mmCIF file of C-alpha atoms and ligand atoms in Angstrom:
data_model
loop_
_atom_site.group_PDB
_atom_site.id
_atom_site.type_symbol
_atom_site.label_atom_id
_atom_site.label_comp_id
_atom_site.label_asym_id
_atom_site.label_seq_id
_atom_site.Cartn_x
_atom_site.Cartn_y
_atom_site.Cartn_z
ATOM 1 C CA UNK S 218 -300.467 84.970 31.665
ATOM 2 C CA UNK S 219 -297.438 86.542 29.993
ATOM 3 C CA UNK S 220 -297.522 90.350 29.797
ATOM 4 C CA UNK S 221 -295.186 92.175 27.389
ATOM 5 C CA UNK S 222 -294.550 95.777 28.531
ATOM 6 C CA UNK S 223 -293.175 98.029 25.777
ATOM 7 C CA UNK S 224 -291.215 100.336 28.021
ATOM 8 C CA UNK S 225 -288.652 103.076 28.283
ATOM 9 C CA UNK S 226 -290.705 105.192 30.714
ATOM 10 C CA UNK S 227 -291.239 105.575 34.462
ATOM 11 C CA UNK S 228 -294.814 104.315 33.971
ATOM 12 C CA UNK S 229 -293.497 101.116 32.388
ATOM 13 C CA UNK S 230 -291.095 100.505 35.242
ATOM 14 C CA UNK S 231 -293.802 101.121 37.798
ATOM 15 C CA UNK S 232 -296.099 98.628 36.075
ATOM 16 C CA UNK S 233 -293.322 96.013 35.981
ATOM 17 C CA UNK S 234 -292.707 96.587 39.702
ATOM 18 C CA UNK S 235 -296.404 96.119 40.333
ATOM 19 C CA UNK S 236 -296.641 92.879 38.327
ATOM 20 C CA UNK S 237 -293.348 91.175 39.182
ATOM 21 C CA UNK S 238 -293.905 88.534 41.859
ATOM 22 C CA UNK S 239 -297.573 88.055 41.100
ATOM 23 C CA UNK S 240 -298.001 84.309 40.736
ATOM 24 C CA UNK S 241 -300.557 84.629 37.912
ATOM 25 C CA UNK S 242 -298.397 86.887 35.744
ATOM 26 C CA UNK S 243 -295.136 86.464 33.888
ATOM 27 C CA UNK S 244 -293.829 89.901 32.918
ATOM 28 C CA UNK S 245 -291.292 90.801 30.238
ATOM 29 C CA UNK S 246 -290.254 94.420 29.699
ATOM 30 C CA UNK S 247 -288.924 95.548 26.340
ATOM 31 C CA UNK S 248 -286.489 98.441 25.879
ATOM 32 C CA UNK S 249 -285.372 99.907 22.578
ATOM 33 C CA UNK S 250 -281.729 100.055 23.560
ATOM 34 C CA UNK S 251 -281.395 103.732 22.698
ATOM 35 C CA UNK S 252 -279.502 104.807 25.823
ATOM 36 C CA UNK S 253 -276.170 103.288 26.729
ATOM 37 C CA UNK S 254 -277.045 102.600 30.385
ATOM 38 C CA UNK S 255 -280.824 102.250 30.605
ATOM 39 C CA UNK S 256 -282.782 102.134 33.870
ATOM 40 C CA UNK S 257 -283.839 98.516 33.973
ATOM 41 C CA UNK S 258 -287.250 97.560 35.312
ATOM 42 C CA UNK S 259 -287.455 94.581 37.677
ATOM 43 C CA UNK S 260 -288.162 91.216 36.173
ATOM 44 C CA UNK S 261 -287.255 89.872 32.742
ATOM 45 C CA UNK S 262 -285.983 92.471 30.269
ATOM 46 C CA UNK S 263 -285.297 92.186 26.534
ATOM 47 C CA UNK S 264 -283.428 94.972 24.730
ATOM 48 C CA UNK S 265 -283.519 96.014 21.049
ATOM 49 C CA UNK S 266 -286.028 96.485 18.259
ATOM 50 C CA UNK S 267 -288.244 93.646 17.033
ATOM 51 C CA UNK S 268 -287.579 94.338 13.347
ATOM 52 C CA UNK S 269 -290.858 95.948 12.542
ATOM 53 C CA UNK S 270 -294.447 94.748 12.711
ATOM 54 C CA UNK S 271 -293.609 91.247 11.414
ATOM 55 C CA UNK S 272 -290.937 90.763 14.080
ATOM 56 C CA UNK S 273 -293.157 92.006 16.870
ATOM 57 C CA UNK S 274 -296.044 89.827 15.764
ATOM 58 C CA UNK S 275 -293.729 86.786 15.623
ATOM 59 C CA UNK S 276 -292.327 87.580 19.084
ATOM 60 C CA UNK S 277 -295.814 87.983 20.610
ATOM 61 C CA UNK S 278 -297.150 84.750 19.215
ATOM 62 C CA UNK S 279 -293.870 82.799 19.485
ATOM 63 C CA UNK S 280 -293.407 83.594 23.200
ATOM 64 C CA UNK S 281 -297.117 83.174 24.020
ATOM 65 C CA UNK S 282 -297.697 86.733 25.159
ATOM 66 C CA UNK S 283 -301.283 87.061 26.403
ATOM 67 C CA UNK S 284 -301.480 90.850 26.540
ATOM 68 C CA UNK S 285 -299.248 93.713 25.384
ATOM 69 C CA UNK S 286 -299.031 96.972 27.289
ATOM 70 C CA UNK S 287 -297.703 99.907 25.320
ATOM 71 C CA UNK S 288 -296.156 102.039 28.041
ATOM 72 C CA UNK S 289 -293.728 103.774 25.685
ATOM 73 C CA UNK S 290 -293.106 107.505 25.725
ATOM 74 C CA UNK S 291 -295.915 109.601 24.142
ATOM 75 C CA UNK S 292 -293.497 110.549 21.318
ATOM 76 C CA UNK S 293 -292.527 106.926 20.484
ATOM 77 C CA UNK S 294 -295.196 106.909 17.773
ATOM 78 C CA UNK S 295 -293.680 104.305 15.530
ATOM 79 C CA UNK S 296 -293.439 101.696 18.263
ATOM 80 C CA UNK S 297 -297.096 102.356 19.112
ATOM 81 C CA UNK S 298 -298.183 101.983 15.475
ATOM 82 C CA UNK S 299 -296.280 98.720 15.234
ATOM 83 C CA UNK S 300 -297.856 97.451 18.454
ATOM 84 C CA UNK S 301 -301.372 98.244 17.181
ATOM 85 C CA UNK S 302 -300.804 96.412 13.887
ATOM 86 C CA UNK S 303 -298.942 93.434 15.331
ATOM 87 C CA UNK S 304 -301.523 92.834 18.085
ATOM 88 C CA UNK S 305 -304.376 93.146 15.628
ATOM 89 C CA UNK S 306 -302.695 90.603 13.387
ATOM 90 C CA UNK S 307 -302.105 87.990 16.055
ATOM 91 C CA UNK S 308 -305.341 88.698 18.005
ATOM 92 C CA UNK S 309 -303.687 89.663 21.297
ATOM 93 C CA UNK S 310 -305.172 92.465 23.398
ATOM 94 C CA UNK S 311 -303.221 95.753 23.565
ATOM 95 C CA UNK S 312 -303.543 98.336 26.317
ATOM 96 C CA UNK S 313 -301.745 101.657 26.249
ATOM 97 C CA UNK S 314 -300.691 103.794 29.206
ATOM 98 C CA UNK S 315 -300.197 107.507 28.584
ATOM 99 C CA UNK S 316 -299.483 110.190 31.137
ATOM 100 C CA UNK S 317 -301.470 113.378 30.490
ATOM 101 C CA UNK S 318 -299.743 116.217 28.644
ATOM 102 C CA UNK S 319 -298.902 119.541 30.340
ATOM 103 C CA UNK S 320 -301.285 122.522 30.456
ATOM 104 C CA UNK S 321 -300.166 126.155 30.495
ATOM 105 C CA UNK S 322 -301.010 128.173 33.635
ATOM 106 C CA UNK S 323 -300.819 131.840 34.544
ATOM 107 C CA UNK S 324 -297.427 133.336 33.658
ATOM 108 C CA UNK S 325 -296.545 130.677 31.079
ATOM 109 C CA UNK S 326 -295.543 131.921 27.585
ATOM 110 C CA UNK S 327 -295.820 128.780 25.420
ATOM 111 C CA UNK S 328 -295.971 128.458 21.669
ATOM 112 C CA UNK S 329 -297.372 125.076 20.780
ATOM 113 C CA UNK S 330 -296.070 123.628 17.517
ATOM 114 C CA UNK S 331 -297.058 120.374 15.760
ATOM 115 C CA UNK S 332 -293.616 118.863 15.351
ATOM 116 C CA UNK S 333 -289.872 119.380 15.715
ATOM 117 C CA UNK S 334 -289.539 120.950 12.254
ATOM 118 C CA UNK S 335 -292.093 123.596 13.244
ATOM 119 C CA UNK S 336 -290.192 124.168 16.487
ATOM 120 C CA UNK S 337 -287.022 124.805 14.495
ATOM 121 C CA UNK S 338 -288.875 127.294 12.276
ATOM 122 C CA UNK S 339 -290.235 129.073 15.364
ATOM 123 C CA UNK S 340 -286.751 129.256 16.890
ATOM 124 C CA UNK S 341 -285.290 130.588 13.611
ATOM 125 C CA UNK S 342 -287.758 133.497 13.770
ATOM 126 C CA UNK S 343 -286.853 134.392 17.381
ATOM 127 C CA UNK S 344 -284.270 137.072 18.257
ATOM 128 C CA UNK S 345 -280.716 135.731 18.645
ATOM 129 C CA UNK S 346 -280.106 134.228 22.044
ATOM 130 C CA UNK S 347 -279.458 131.015 23.919
ATOM 131 C CA UNK S 348 -281.812 128.117 23.202
ATOM 132 C CA UNK S 349 -282.092 125.173 25.577
ATOM 133 C CA UNK S 350 -283.042 122.076 23.550
ATOM 134 C CA UNK S 351 -284.622 119.284 25.624
ATOM 135 C CA UNK S 352 -286.024 117.143 22.825
ATOM 136 C CA UNK S 353 -283.597 114.225 23.057
ATOM 137 C CA UNK S 354 -281.063 113.395 20.392
ATOM 138 C CA UNK S 355 -283.454 112.646 17.556
ATOM 139 C CA UNK S 356 -284.664 115.783 15.879
ATOM 140 C CA UNK S 357 -281.520 117.792 16.510
ATOM 141 C CA UNK S 358 -280.789 117.925 12.780
ATOM 142 C CA UNK S 359 -283.772 120.248 12.327
ATOM 143 C CA UNK S 360 -281.772 122.988 14.065
ATOM 144 C CA UNK S 361 -278.468 122.325 12.245
ATOM 145 C CA UNK S 362 -278.690 125.300 9.838
ATOM 146 C CA UNK S 363 -279.444 127.838 12.566
ATOM 147 C CA UNK S 364 -276.263 129.838 13.201
ATOM 148 C CA UNK S 365 -278.054 132.780 14.828
ATOM 149 C CA UNK S 366 -278.501 131.135 18.197
ATOM 150 C CA UNK S 367 -276.316 129.282 20.649
ATOM 151 C CA UNK S 368 -277.936 125.930 21.475
ATOM 152 C CA UNK S 369 -277.553 124.176 24.774
ATOM 153 C CA UNK S 370 -278.387 120.567 23.934
ATOM 154 C CA UNK S 371 -279.418 118.468 26.931
ATOM 155 C CA UNK S 372 -279.581 114.704 26.513
ATOM 156 C CA UNK S 373 -278.844 111.483 28.390
ATOM 157 C CA UNK S 374 -276.177 110.380 25.916
ATOM 158 C CA UNK S 375 -274.278 112.738 23.582
ATOM 159 C CA UNK S 376 -275.524 113.066 19.983
ATOM 160 C CA UNK S 377 -273.821 110.531 17.711
ATOM 161 C CA UNK S 378 -271.170 111.733 15.268
ATOM 162 C CA UNK S 379 -273.476 111.416 12.236
ATOM 163 C CA UNK S 380 -276.045 113.914 13.581
ATOM 164 C CA UNK S 381 -275.657 117.373 12.034
ATOM 165 C CA UNK S 382 -275.626 119.997 14.807
ATOM 166 C CA UNK S 383 -275.917 123.795 14.823
ATOM 167 C CA UNK S 384 -272.643 125.714 14.449
ATOM 168 C CA UNK S 385 -272.828 127.124 17.941
ATOM 169 C CA UNK S 386 -273.779 124.572 20.573
ATOM 170 C CA UNK S 387 -272.781 123.055 23.870
ATOM 171 C CA UNK S 388 -273.869 119.695 25.242
ATOM 172 C CA UNK S 389 -275.159 119.044 28.784
ATOM 173 C CA UNK S 390 -275.463 115.373 29.605
ATOM 174 C CA UNK S 391 -278.140 114.754 32.191
ATOM 175 C CA UNK S 392 -280.962 112.374 33.002
ATOM 176 C CA UNK S 393 -284.112 113.332 34.847
ATOM 177 C CA UNK S 394 -285.849 113.712 37.190
ATOM 178 C CA UNK S 395 -284.838 117.350 37.391
ATOM 179 C CA UNK S 396 -285.388 119.573 40.439
ATOM 180 C CA UNK S 397 -286.622 123.172 40.072
ATOM 181 C CA UNK S 398 -283.522 124.621 41.794
ATOM 182 C CA UNK S 399 -281.215 122.822 39.377
ATOM 183 C CA UNK S 400 -283.232 123.949 36.394
ATOM 184 C CA UNK S 401 -283.192 127.581 37.580
ATOM 185 C CA UNK S 402 -279.420 127.313 38.054
ATOM 186 C CA UNK S 403 -278.982 125.904 34.546
ATOM 187 C CA UNK S 404 -281.127 128.636 32.929
ATOM 188 C CA UNK S 405 -279.253 131.342 34.806
ATOM 189 C CA UNK S 406 -275.733 129.985 34.310
ATOM 190 C CA UNK S 407 -276.251 129.496 30.568
ATOM 191 C CA UNK S 408 -278.294 132.694 30.036
ATOM 192 C CA UNK S 409 -281.169 130.727 28.428
ATOM 193 C CA UNK S 410 -283.563 132.980 26.446
ATOM 194 C CA UNK S 411 -285.762 130.264 24.861
ATOM 195 C CA UNK S 412 -286.671 126.687 25.815
ATOM 196 C CA UNK S 413 -287.678 123.991 23.318
ATOM 197 C CA UNK S 414 -289.375 120.925 24.843
ATOM 198 C CA UNK S 415 -291.730 118.137 23.908
ATOM 199 C CA UNK S 416 -295.071 117.865 25.654
ATOM 200 C CA UNK S 417 -293.967 114.741 27.466
ATOM 201 C CA UNK S 418 -296.114 115.357 30.554
ATOM 202 C CA UNK S 419 -295.372 113.958 34.019
ATOM 203 C CA UNK S 420 -293.442 115.320 36.968
ATOM 204 C CA UNK S 421 -289.925 114.147 36.189
ATOM 205 C CA UNK S 422 -289.189 116.789 33.564
ATOM 206 C CA UNK S 423 -291.740 119.504 34.374
ATOM 207 C CA UNK S 424 -289.319 121.636 36.448
ATOM 208 C CA UNK S 425 -287.870 123.272 33.336
ATOM 209 C CA UNK S 426 -291.307 124.737 32.622
ATOM 210 C CA UNK S 427 -291.447 126.127 36.151
ATOM 211 C CA UNK S 428 -287.994 127.669 35.721
ATOM 212 C CA UNK S 429 -289.001 129.165 32.365
ATOM 213 C CA UNK S 430 -292.142 130.696 33.894
ATOM 214 C CA UNK S 431 -290.282 132.164 36.863
ATOM 215 C CA UNK S 432 -287.452 133.565 34.738
ATOM 216 C CA UNK S 433 -289.765 134.892 31.989
ATOM 217 C CA UNK S 434 -288.299 132.545 29.339
ATOM 218 C CA UNK S 435 -290.703 131.644 26.490
ATOM 219 C CA UNK S 436 -291.199 127.990 25.581
ATOM 220 C CA UNK S 437 -291.668 126.298 22.210
ATOM 221 C CA UNK S 438 -293.610 123.139 23.084
ATOM 222 C CA UNK S 439 -293.900 120.321 20.589
ATOM 223 C CA UNK S 440 -297.312 118.680 20.560
ATOM 224 C CA UNK S 441 -297.681 114.920 20.874
ATOM 225 C CA UNK S 442 -298.132 112.841 17.738
ATOM 226 C CA UNK S 443 -301.693 111.521 17.421
ATOM 227 C CA UNK S 444 -302.658 108.206 19.016
ATOM 228 C CA UNK S 445 -303.693 105.589 16.373
ATOM 229 C CA UNK S 446 -307.452 105.126 16.054
ATOM 230 C CA UNK S 447 -308.895 102.342 18.190
ATOM 231 C CA UNK S 448 -305.994 102.232 20.658
ATOM 232 C CA UNK S 449 -307.298 101.760 24.234
ATOM 233 C CA UNK S 450 -305.506 104.400 26.295
ATOM 234 C CA UNK S 451 -305.723 104.015 30.068
ATOM 235 C CA UNK S 452 -304.253 105.650 33.171
ATOM 236 C CA UNK S 453 -301.712 103.452 35.004
ATOM 237 C CA UNK S 454 -304.332 102.584 37.664
ATOM 238 C CA UNK S 455 -306.926 101.652 35.041
ATOM 239 C CA UNK S 456 -304.346 99.479 33.216
ATOM 240 C CA UNK S 457 -303.579 97.626 36.470
ATOM 241 C CA UNK S 458 -307.279 96.961 37.054
ATOM 242 C CA UNK S 459 -307.719 95.774 33.476
ATOM 243 C CA UNK S 460 -304.705 93.444 33.700
ATOM 244 C CA UNK S 461 -306.045 91.947 36.923
ATOM 245 C CA UNK S 462 -309.321 91.143 35.125
ATOM 246 C CA UNK S 463 -307.514 89.675 32.103
ATOM 247 C CA UNK S 464 -305.150 87.486 34.146
ATOM 248 C CA UNK S 465 -307.894 86.005 36.281
ATOM 249 C CA UNK S 466 -310.046 85.397 33.219
HETATM 250 P P1 NAP T 121 -290.051 105.025 18.015
HETATM 251 O O1 NAP T 121 -289.511 106.067 17.096
HETATM 252 O O2 NAP T 121 -291.494 104.968 18.205
HETATM 253 O O3 NAP T 121 -289.569 103.577 17.540
HETATM 254 C C1 NAP T 121 -288.556 103.343 16.599
HETATM 255 C C2 NAP T 121 -288.176 101.889 16.661
HETATM 256 O O4 NAP T 121 -287.465 101.639 17.890
HETATM 257 C C3 NAP T 121 -289.340 100.929 16.682
HETATM 258 O O5 NAP T 121 -289.833 100.699 15.382
HETATM 259 C C4 NAP T 121 -288.718 99.709 17.321
HETATM 260 O O6 NAP T 121 -287.851 99.066 16.413
HETATM 261 C C5 NAP T 121 -287.794 100.330 18.373
HETATM 262 N N1 NAP T 121 -288.456 100.482 19.679
HETATM 263 C C6 NAP T 121 -289.023 101.599 20.222
HETATM 264 N N2 NAP T 121 -289.450 101.350 21.456
HETATM 265 C C7 NAP T 121 -289.146 100.063 21.716
HETATM 266 C C8 NAP T 121 -289.286 99.235 22.846
HETATM 267 N N3 NAP T 121 -289.849 99.698 23.984
HETATM 268 N N4 NAP T 121 -288.867 97.970 22.760
HETATM 269 C C9 NAP T 121 -288.259 97.492 21.646
HETATM 270 N N5 NAP T 121 -288.073 98.244 20.533
HETATM 271 C C10 NAP T 121 -288.481 99.495 20.601
HETATM 272 O O7 NAP T 121 -289.317 105.106 19.437
HETATM 273 P P2 NAP T 121 -288.372 106.279 20.046
HETATM 274 O O8 NAP T 121 -289.137 107.542 20.091
HETATM 275 O O9 NAP T 121 -287.062 106.179 19.382
HETATM 276 O O10 NAP T 121 -288.233 105.736 21.554
HETATM 277 C C11 NAP T 121 -287.389 104.640 21.824
HETATM 278 C C12 NAP T 121 -287.548 104.266 23.286
HETATM 279 O O11 NAP T 121 -287.203 105.380 24.122
HETATM 280 C C13 NAP T 121 -288.978 103.851 23.675
HETATM 281 O O12 NAP T 121 -288.867 102.743 24.504
HETATM 282 C C14 NAP T 121 -289.517 105.068 24.387
HETATM 283 O O13 NAP T 121 -290.458 104.711 25.381
HETATM 284 C C15 NAP T 121 -288.270 105.671 25.005
HETATM 285 N N6 NAP T 121 -288.296 107.137 25.119
HETATM 286 C C16 NAP T 121 -288.578 107.901 24.045
HETATM 287 C C17 NAP T 121 -288.638 109.296 24.161
HETATM 288 C C18 NAP T 121 -288.975 110.193 23.018
HETATM 289 O O14 NAP T 121 -288.994 111.438 23.195
HETATM 290 N N7 NAP T 121 -289.244 109.663 21.845
HETATM 291 C C19 NAP T 121 -288.406 109.862 25.418
HETATM 292 C C20 NAP T 121 -288.102 109.058 26.543
HETATM 293 C C21 NAP T 121 -288.069 107.688 26.376
HETATM 294 P P3 NAP T 121 -288.334 97.831 15.518
HETATM 295 O O15 NAP T 121 -289.141 98.407 14.402
HETATM 296 O O16 NAP T 121 -287.050 97.221 15.061
HETATM 297 O O17 NAP T 121 -289.125 96.910 16.392
#
């Protein structure tokens, strides 16, 4: 059975590792091609968009995919919507893997906001200071008109030239996982007074929240977009079990 993994996450790579080499499964991982030098999962990899729902549906039926696993990032909402619609159209099962979101503990000062625009509004209302933005490159434009803060923009690749950026900013290029000591050092060296992050969940990027807690830095945390109705969301272990059942019939 051919399994198409919609990837771009550690969970997707782990699933590909688990499936590659199994005689009953032919695995293809799909990456969007957003980062210049992506971490490639083992096994076959295709890179680039499908050209919307029609393209994905044509790919799934044309390459005889037997099951699609949406293991994209919790904020990759458009890809998930496309996967739901394309799989429904061609009658191929779709499973989704999502890591759980983060939960605040004692000492955390988090403001949860529904989207990046709301995060920018929350930042605009905060006293002037240094804002660490860890939301990736998309969404940076929401902060472009804010000249009251200095923004430290952390991303894997630099923002492209067309993206409007705030007047006062610096760019830190880095790719997780991040260690707590390194995050503490970054906060201290840059004098960070406010952190903006997405509720991505997982261990790889949680250290910034630990640093924020320890250093008394408040956090503006962007909530996840909703999961489309009817999407079967499983833990990585459950998805592996379900795939084993599907491939053996
Ligand atoms: P998105 O907004 O949901 O998707 C936008 C378009 O990108 C999709 O319509 C599709 O293009 C293409 N695309 C997205 N994921 C794809 C995949 N795995 N394979 C092939 N095409 C894909 O996605 P996004 O938020 O930009 O995320 C892009 C990729 O980065 C995803 O693989 C995601 O797992 C990863 N990622 C995202 C974030 C984040 O914060 N959003 C963080 C870490 C990693 P077509 O319509 O042309 O098919």
